[in-house]
PDB file of C-alpha atoms in Angstrom:
ATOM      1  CA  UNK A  12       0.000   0.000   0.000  1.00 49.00           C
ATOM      2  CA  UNK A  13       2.692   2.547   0.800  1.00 59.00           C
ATOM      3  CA  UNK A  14       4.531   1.202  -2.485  1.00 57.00           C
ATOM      4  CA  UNK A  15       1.026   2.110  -4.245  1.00 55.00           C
ATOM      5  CA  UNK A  16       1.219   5.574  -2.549  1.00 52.00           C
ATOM      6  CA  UNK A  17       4.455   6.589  -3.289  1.00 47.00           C
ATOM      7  CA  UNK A  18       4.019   5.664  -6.931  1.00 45.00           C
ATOM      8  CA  UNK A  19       0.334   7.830  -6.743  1.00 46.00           C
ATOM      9  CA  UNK A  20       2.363  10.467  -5.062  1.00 50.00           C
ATOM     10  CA  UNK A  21       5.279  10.253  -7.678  1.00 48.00           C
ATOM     11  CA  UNK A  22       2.573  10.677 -10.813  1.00 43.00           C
ATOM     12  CA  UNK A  23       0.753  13.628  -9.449  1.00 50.00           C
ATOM     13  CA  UNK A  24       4.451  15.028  -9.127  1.00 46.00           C
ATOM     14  CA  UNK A  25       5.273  14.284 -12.505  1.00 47.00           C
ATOM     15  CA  UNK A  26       2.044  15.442 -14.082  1.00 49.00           C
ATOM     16  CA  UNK A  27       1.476  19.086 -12.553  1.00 44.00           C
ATOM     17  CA  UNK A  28       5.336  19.364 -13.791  1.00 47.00           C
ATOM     18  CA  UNK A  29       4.411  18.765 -17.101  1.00 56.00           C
ATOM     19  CA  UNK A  30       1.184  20.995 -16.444  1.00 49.00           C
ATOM     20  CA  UNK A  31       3.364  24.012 -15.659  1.00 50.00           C
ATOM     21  CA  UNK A  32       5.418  23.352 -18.312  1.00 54.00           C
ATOM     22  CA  UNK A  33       3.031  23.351 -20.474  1.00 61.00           C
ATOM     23  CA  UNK A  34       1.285  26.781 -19.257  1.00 61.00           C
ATOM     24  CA  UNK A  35       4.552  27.907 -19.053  1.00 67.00           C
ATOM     25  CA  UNK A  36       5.360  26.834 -22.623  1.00 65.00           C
ATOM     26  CA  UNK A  37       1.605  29.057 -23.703  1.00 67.00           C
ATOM     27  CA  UNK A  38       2.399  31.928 -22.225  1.00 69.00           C
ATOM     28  CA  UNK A  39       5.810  32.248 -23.585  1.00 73.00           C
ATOM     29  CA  UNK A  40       4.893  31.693 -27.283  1.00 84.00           C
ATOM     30  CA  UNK A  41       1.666  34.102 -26.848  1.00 86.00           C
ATOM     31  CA  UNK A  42       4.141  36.451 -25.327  1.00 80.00           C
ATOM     32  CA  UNK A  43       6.272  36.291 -28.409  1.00 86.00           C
ATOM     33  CA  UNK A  44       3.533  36.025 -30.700  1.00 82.00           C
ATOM     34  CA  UNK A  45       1.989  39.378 -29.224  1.00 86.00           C
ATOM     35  CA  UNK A  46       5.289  40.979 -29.044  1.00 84.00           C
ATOM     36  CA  UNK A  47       5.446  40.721 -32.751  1.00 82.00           C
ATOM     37  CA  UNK A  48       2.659  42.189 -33.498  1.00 82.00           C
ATOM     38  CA  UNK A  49       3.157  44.853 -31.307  1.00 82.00           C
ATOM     39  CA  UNK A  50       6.838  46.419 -32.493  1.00 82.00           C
ATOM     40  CA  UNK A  51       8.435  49.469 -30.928  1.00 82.00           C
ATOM     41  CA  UNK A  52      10.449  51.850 -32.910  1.00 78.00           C
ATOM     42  CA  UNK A  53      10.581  52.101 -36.106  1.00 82.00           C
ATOM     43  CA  UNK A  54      11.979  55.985 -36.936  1.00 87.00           C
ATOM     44  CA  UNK A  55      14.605  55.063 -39.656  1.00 88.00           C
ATOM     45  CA  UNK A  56      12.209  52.084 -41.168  1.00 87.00           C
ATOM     46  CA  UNK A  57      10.945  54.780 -44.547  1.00 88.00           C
ATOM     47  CA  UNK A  58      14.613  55.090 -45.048  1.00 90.00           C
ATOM     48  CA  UNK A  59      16.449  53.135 -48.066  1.00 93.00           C
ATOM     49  CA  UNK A  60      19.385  50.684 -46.971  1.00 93.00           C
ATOM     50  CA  UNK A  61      22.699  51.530 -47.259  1.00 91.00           C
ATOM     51  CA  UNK A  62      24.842  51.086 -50.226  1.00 91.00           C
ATOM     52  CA  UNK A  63      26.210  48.967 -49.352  1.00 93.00           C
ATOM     53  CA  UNK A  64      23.514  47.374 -47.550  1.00 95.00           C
ATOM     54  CA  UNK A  65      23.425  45.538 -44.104  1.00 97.00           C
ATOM     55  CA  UNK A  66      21.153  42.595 -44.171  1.00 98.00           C
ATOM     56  CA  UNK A  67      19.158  40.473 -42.314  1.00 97.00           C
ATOM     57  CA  UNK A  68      19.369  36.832 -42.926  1.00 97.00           C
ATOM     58  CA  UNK A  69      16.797  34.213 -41.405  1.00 95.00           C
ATOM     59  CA  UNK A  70      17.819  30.711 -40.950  1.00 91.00           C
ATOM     60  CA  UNK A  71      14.737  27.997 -39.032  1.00 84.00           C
ATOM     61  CA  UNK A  72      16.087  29.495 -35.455  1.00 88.00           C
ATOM     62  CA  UNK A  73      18.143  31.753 -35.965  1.00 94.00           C
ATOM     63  CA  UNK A  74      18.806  35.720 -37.539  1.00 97.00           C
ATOM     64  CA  UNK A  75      22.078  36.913 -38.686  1.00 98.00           C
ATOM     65  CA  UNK A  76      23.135  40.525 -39.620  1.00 98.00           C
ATOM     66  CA  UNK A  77      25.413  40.828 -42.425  1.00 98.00           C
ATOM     67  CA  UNK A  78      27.966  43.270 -43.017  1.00 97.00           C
ATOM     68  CA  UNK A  79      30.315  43.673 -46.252  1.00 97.00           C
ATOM     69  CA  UNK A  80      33.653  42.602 -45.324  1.00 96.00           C
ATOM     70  CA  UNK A  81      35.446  45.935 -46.589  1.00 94.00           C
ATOM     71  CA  UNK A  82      33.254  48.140 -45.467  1.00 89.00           C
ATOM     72  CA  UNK A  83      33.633  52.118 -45.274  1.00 88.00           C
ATOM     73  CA  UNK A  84      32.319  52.110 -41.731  1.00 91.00           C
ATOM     74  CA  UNK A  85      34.333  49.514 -40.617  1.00 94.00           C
ATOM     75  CA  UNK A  86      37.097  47.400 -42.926  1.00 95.00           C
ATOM     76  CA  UNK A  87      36.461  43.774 -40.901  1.00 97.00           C
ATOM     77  CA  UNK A  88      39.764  42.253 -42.676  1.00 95.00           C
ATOM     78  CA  UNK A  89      41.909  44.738 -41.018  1.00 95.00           C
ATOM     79  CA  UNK A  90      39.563  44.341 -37.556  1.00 96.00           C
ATOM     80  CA  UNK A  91      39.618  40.671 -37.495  1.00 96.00           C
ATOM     81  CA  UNK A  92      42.904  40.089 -38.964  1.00 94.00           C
ATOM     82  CA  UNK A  93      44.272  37.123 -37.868  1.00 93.00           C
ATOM     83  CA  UNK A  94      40.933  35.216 -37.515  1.00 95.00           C
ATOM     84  CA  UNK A  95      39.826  35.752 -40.839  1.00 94.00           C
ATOM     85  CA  UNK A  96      41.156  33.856 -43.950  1.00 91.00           C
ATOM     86  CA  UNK A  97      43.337  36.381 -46.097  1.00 89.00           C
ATOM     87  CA  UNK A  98      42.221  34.720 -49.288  1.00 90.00           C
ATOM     88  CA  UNK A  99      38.003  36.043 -48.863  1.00 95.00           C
ATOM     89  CA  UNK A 100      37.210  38.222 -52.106  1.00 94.00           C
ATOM     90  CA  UNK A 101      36.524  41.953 -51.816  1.00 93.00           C
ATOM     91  CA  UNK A 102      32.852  40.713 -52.507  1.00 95.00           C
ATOM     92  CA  UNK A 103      32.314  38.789 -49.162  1.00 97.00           C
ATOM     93  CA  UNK A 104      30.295  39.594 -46.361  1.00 98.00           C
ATOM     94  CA  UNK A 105      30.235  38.446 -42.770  1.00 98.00           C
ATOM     95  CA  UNK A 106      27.404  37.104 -41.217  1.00 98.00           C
ATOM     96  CA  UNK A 107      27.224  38.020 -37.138  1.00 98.00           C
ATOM     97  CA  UNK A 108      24.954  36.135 -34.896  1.00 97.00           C
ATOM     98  CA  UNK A 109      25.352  36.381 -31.259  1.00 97.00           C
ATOM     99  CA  UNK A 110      24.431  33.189 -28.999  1.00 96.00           C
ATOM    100  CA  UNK A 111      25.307  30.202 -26.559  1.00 95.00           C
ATOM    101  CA  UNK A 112      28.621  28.858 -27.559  1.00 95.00           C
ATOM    102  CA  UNK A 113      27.359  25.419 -27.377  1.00 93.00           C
ATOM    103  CA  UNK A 114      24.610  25.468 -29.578  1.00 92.00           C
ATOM    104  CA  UNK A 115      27.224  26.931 -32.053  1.00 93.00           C
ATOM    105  CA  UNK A 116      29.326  23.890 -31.740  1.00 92.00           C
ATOM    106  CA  UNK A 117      27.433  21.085 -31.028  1.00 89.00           C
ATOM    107  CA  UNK A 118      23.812  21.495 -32.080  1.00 86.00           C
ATOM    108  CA  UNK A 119      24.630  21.357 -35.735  1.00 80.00           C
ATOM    109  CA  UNK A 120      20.884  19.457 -36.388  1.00 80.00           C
ATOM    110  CA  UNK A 121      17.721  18.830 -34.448  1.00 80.00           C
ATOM    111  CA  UNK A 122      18.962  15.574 -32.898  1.00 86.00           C
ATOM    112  CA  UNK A 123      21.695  16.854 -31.814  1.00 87.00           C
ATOM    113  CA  UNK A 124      19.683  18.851 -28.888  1.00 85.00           C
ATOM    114  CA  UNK A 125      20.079  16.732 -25.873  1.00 89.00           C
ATOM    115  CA  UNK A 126      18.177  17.770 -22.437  1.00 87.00           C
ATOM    116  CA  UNK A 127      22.028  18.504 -21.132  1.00 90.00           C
ATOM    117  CA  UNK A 128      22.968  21.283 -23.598  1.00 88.00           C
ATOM    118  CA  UNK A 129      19.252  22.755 -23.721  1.00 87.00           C
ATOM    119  CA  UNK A 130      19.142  22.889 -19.892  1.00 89.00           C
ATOM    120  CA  UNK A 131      23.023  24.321 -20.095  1.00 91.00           C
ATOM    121  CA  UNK A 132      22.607  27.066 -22.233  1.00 89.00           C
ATOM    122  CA  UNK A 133      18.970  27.998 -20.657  1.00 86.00           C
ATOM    123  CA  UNK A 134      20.338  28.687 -17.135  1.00 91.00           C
ATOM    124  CA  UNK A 135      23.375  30.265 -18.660  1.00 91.00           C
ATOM    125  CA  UNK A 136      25.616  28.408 -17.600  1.00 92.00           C
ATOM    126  CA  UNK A 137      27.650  27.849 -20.783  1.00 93.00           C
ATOM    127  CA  UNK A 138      30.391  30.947 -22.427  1.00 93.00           C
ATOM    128  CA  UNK A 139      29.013  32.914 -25.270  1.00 96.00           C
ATOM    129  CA  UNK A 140      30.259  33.585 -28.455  1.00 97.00           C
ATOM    130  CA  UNK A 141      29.902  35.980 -31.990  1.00 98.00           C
ATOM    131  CA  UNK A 142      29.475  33.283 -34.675  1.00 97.00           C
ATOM    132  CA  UNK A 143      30.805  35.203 -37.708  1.00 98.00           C
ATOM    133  CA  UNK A 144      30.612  33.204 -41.049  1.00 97.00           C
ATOM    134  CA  UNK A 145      32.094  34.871 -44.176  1.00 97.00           C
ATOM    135  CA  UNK A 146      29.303  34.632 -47.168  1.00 97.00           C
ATOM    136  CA  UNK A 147      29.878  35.223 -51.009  1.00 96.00           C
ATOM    137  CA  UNK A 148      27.924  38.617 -51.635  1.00 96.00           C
ATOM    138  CA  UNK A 149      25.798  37.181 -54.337  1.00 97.00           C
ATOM    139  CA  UNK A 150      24.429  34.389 -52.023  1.00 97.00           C
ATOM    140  CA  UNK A 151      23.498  37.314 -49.286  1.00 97.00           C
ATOM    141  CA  UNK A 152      21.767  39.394 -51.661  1.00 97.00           C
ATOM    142  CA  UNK A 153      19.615  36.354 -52.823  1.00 97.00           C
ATOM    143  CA  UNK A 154      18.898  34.508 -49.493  1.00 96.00           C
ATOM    144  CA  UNK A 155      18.473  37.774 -47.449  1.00 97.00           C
ATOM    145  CA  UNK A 156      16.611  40.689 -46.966  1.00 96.00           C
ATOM    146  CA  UNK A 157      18.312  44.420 -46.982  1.00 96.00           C
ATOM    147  CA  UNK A 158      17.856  46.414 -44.082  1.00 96.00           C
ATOM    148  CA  UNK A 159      16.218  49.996 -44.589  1.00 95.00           C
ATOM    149  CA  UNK A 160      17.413  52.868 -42.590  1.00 93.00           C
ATOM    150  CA  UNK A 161      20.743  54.042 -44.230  1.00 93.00           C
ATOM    151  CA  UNK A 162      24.132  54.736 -43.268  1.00 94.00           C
ATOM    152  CA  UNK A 163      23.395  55.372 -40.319  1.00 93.00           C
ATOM    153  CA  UNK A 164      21.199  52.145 -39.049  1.00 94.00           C
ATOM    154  CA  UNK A 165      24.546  50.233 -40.535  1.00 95.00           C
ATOM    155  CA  UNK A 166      27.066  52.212 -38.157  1.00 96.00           C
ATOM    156  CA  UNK A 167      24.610  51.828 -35.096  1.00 96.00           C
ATOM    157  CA  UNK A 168      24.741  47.860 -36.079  1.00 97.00           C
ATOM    158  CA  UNK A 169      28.138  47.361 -36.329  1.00 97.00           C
ATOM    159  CA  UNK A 170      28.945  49.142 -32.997  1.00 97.00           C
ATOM    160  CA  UNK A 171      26.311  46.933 -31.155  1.00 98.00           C
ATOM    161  CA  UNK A 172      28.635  43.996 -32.939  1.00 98.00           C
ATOM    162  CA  UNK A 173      31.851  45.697 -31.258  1.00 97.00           C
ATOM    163  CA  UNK A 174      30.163  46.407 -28.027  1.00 97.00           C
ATOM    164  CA  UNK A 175      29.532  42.450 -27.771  1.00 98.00           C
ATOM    165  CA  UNK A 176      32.620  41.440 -28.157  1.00 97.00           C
ATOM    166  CA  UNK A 177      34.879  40.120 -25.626  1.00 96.00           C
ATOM    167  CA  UNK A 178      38.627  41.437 -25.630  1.00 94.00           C
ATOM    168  CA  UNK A 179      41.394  40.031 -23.351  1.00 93.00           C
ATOM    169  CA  UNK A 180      43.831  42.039 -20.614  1.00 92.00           C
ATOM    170  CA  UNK A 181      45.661  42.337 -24.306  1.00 91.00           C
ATOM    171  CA  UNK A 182      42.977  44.443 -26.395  1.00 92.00           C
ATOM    172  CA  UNK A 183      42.919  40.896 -28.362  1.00 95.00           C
ATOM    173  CA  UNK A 184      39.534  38.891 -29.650  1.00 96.00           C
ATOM    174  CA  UNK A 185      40.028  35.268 -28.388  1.00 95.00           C
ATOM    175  CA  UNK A 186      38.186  32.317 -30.659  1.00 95.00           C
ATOM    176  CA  UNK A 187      36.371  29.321 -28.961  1.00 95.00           C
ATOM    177  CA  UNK A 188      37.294  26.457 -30.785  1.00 93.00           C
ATOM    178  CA  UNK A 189      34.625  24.917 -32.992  1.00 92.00           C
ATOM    179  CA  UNK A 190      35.104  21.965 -35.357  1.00 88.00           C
ATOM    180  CA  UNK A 191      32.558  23.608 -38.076  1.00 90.00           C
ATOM    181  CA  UNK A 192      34.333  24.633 -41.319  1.00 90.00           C
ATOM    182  CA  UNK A 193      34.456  28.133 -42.142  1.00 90.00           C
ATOM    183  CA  UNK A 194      33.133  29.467 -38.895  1.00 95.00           C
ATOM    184  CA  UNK A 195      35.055  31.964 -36.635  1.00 97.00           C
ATOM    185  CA  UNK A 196      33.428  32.388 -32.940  1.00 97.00           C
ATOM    186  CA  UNK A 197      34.739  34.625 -30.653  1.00 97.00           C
ATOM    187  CA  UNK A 198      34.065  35.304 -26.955  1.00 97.00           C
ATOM    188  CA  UNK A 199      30.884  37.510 -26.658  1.00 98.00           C
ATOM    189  CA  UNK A 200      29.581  39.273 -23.761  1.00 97.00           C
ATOM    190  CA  UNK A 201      26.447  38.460 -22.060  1.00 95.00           C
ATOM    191  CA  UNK A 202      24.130  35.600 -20.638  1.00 95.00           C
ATOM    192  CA  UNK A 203      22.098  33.535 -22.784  1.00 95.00           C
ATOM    193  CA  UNK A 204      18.999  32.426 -21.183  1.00 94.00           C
ATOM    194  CA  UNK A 205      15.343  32.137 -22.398  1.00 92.00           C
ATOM    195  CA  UNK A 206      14.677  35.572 -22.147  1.00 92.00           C
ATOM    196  CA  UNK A 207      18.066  36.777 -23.709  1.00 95.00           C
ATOM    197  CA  UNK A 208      18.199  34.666 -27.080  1.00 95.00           C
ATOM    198  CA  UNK A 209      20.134  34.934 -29.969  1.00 96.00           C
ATOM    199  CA  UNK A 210      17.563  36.308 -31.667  1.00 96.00           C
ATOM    200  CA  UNK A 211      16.749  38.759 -29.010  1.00 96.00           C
ATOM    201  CA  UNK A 212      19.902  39.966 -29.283  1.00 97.00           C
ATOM    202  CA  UNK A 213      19.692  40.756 -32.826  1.00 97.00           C
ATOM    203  CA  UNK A 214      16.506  42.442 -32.488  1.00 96.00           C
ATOM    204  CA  UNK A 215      18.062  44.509 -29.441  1.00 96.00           C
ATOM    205  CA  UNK A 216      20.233  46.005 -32.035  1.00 97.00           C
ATOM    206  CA  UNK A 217      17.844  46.625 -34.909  1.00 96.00           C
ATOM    207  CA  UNK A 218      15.687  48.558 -32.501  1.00 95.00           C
ATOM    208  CA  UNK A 219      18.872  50.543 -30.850  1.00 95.00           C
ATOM    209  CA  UNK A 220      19.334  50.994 -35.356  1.00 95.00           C
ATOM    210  CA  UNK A 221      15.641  53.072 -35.617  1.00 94.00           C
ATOM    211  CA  UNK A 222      14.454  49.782 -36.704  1.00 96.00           C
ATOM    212  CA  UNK A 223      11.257  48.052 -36.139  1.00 95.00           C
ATOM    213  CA  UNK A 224      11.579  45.232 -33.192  1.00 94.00           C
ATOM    214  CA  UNK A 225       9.852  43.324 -30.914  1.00 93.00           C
ATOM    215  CA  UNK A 226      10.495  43.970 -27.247  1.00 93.00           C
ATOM    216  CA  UNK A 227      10.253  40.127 -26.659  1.00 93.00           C
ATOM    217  CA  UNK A 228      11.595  38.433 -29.611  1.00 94.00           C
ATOM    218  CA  UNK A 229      12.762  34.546 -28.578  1.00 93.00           C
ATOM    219  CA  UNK A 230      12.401  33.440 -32.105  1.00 93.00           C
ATOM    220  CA  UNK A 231      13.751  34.036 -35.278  1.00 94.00           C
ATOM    221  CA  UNK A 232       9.994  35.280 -36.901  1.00 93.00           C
ATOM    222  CA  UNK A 233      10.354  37.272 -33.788  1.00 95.00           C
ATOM    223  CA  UNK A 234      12.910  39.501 -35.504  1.00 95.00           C
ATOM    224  CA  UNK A 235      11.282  39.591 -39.100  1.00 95.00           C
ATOM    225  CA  UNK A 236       7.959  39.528 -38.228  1.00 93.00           C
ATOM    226  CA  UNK A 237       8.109  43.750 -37.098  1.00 93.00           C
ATOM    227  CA  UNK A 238      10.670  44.213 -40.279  1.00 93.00           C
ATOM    228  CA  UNK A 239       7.380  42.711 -42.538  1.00 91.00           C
ATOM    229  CA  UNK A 240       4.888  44.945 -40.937  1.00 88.00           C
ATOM    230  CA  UNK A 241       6.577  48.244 -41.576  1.00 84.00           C
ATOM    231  CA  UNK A 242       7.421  46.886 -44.850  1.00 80.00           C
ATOM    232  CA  UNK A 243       3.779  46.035 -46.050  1.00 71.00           C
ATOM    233  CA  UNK A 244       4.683  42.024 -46.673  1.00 62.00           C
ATOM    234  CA  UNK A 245       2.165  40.942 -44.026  1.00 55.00           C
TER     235      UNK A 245
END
């Protein structure tokens, strides 16, 4: 009988878990979804991008900004020389995505999520990192969408990129190792944590840009989803 109990006891444990996880789970997408629709900002969104243009680039989970390589605002050879291959063609641009260094490393597909590194990088407890992939122009200009807002939205960007960078006792960048080909992460500043995502961090900037963002943006339509709106596409 007391075997019976504990077992009883044990479900009803297990169960209103799962029931807070799942209100939990509710109220953080309608949070998102809501946020969304509700952008703040938005001053420099009537203003044409750049030339050259910064972009925005949507992968399933994730949002990149990309920068030309030899830019006027900022030449990223001569910044990141040293981590950067010398061989990249003046028409090259560097994608920069914030995030939890393990996720860049390890969770290269879905099934490569195990409870560990999803609990790790939730509570923070894992280094962040800058991913920064180098990206022939032509394939950035097809896959991704300019950003409005002019020079000046591109300056604003690439000093929220510098701000987030780590820098030794030295004034030097330090990489994290990573075993993916053509990737360069470096040590970042910040926590990651469910309410400070990768993507949240890329709308942070667009909104510090003039841009259109979401206040709470967890997810990648998080990011675009305000962009569309201002646009007309939704």
């Amino acid at each position: 009988m007391d075997a019976r109990k504990f077992l009883m006891s044990g479900l009803g444990a297990v169960g209103l878990l799962v029931t807070a996880a799942a209100v939990c789970g509710y109220w953080y997408l309608g949070a998102a979804w809501l946020a969304g629709l509700l952008p703040l900002g938005g001053k420099s969104a009537h203003l044409p991008p750049a030339k050259p243009a910064a972009y925005l680039c949507e992968a399933a989970f994730h949002t990149d900004i990309a920068l030309p390589l030899d830019g006027e605002v900022i030449n990223w050879r001569k910044e990141l020389r040293g981590h950067l291959p010398e061989y990249l063609p003046r028409d090259t641009y560097l994608l920069f995505g914030w995030g939890d260094s393990v996720f860049f490393t390890k969770v290269l597909y879905p099934e490569d999520l195990t409870p560990s590194r999803a609990l790790s990088a939730l509570a923070g407890l894992n280094p962040v990192a800058m991913r920064i992939v180098p990206v022939y122009g032509s394939d950035v200009r097809e896959a991704c969408k300019p950003l409005p807002g002019g020079q000046a939205t591109k300056a604003v960007l690439i000093g929220e990129i510098l701000k987030s960078l780590k820098k030794d006792a030295d004034g030097a960048y330090r990489p994290i190792d990573t075993s993916v080909p053509g990737e360069l992460l470096l040590n970042a500043k910040g926590r990651y944590s469910p309410f400070n995502t990768c993507n949240q961090w890329t709308a942070s900037a667009i909104g510090k840009a003039g841009l259109p963002r979401a206040t709470f943006a967890p997810f990648a339509w998080s990011v675009t989803r305000p962009l569309d709106l201002a646009a007309g596409d939704e």
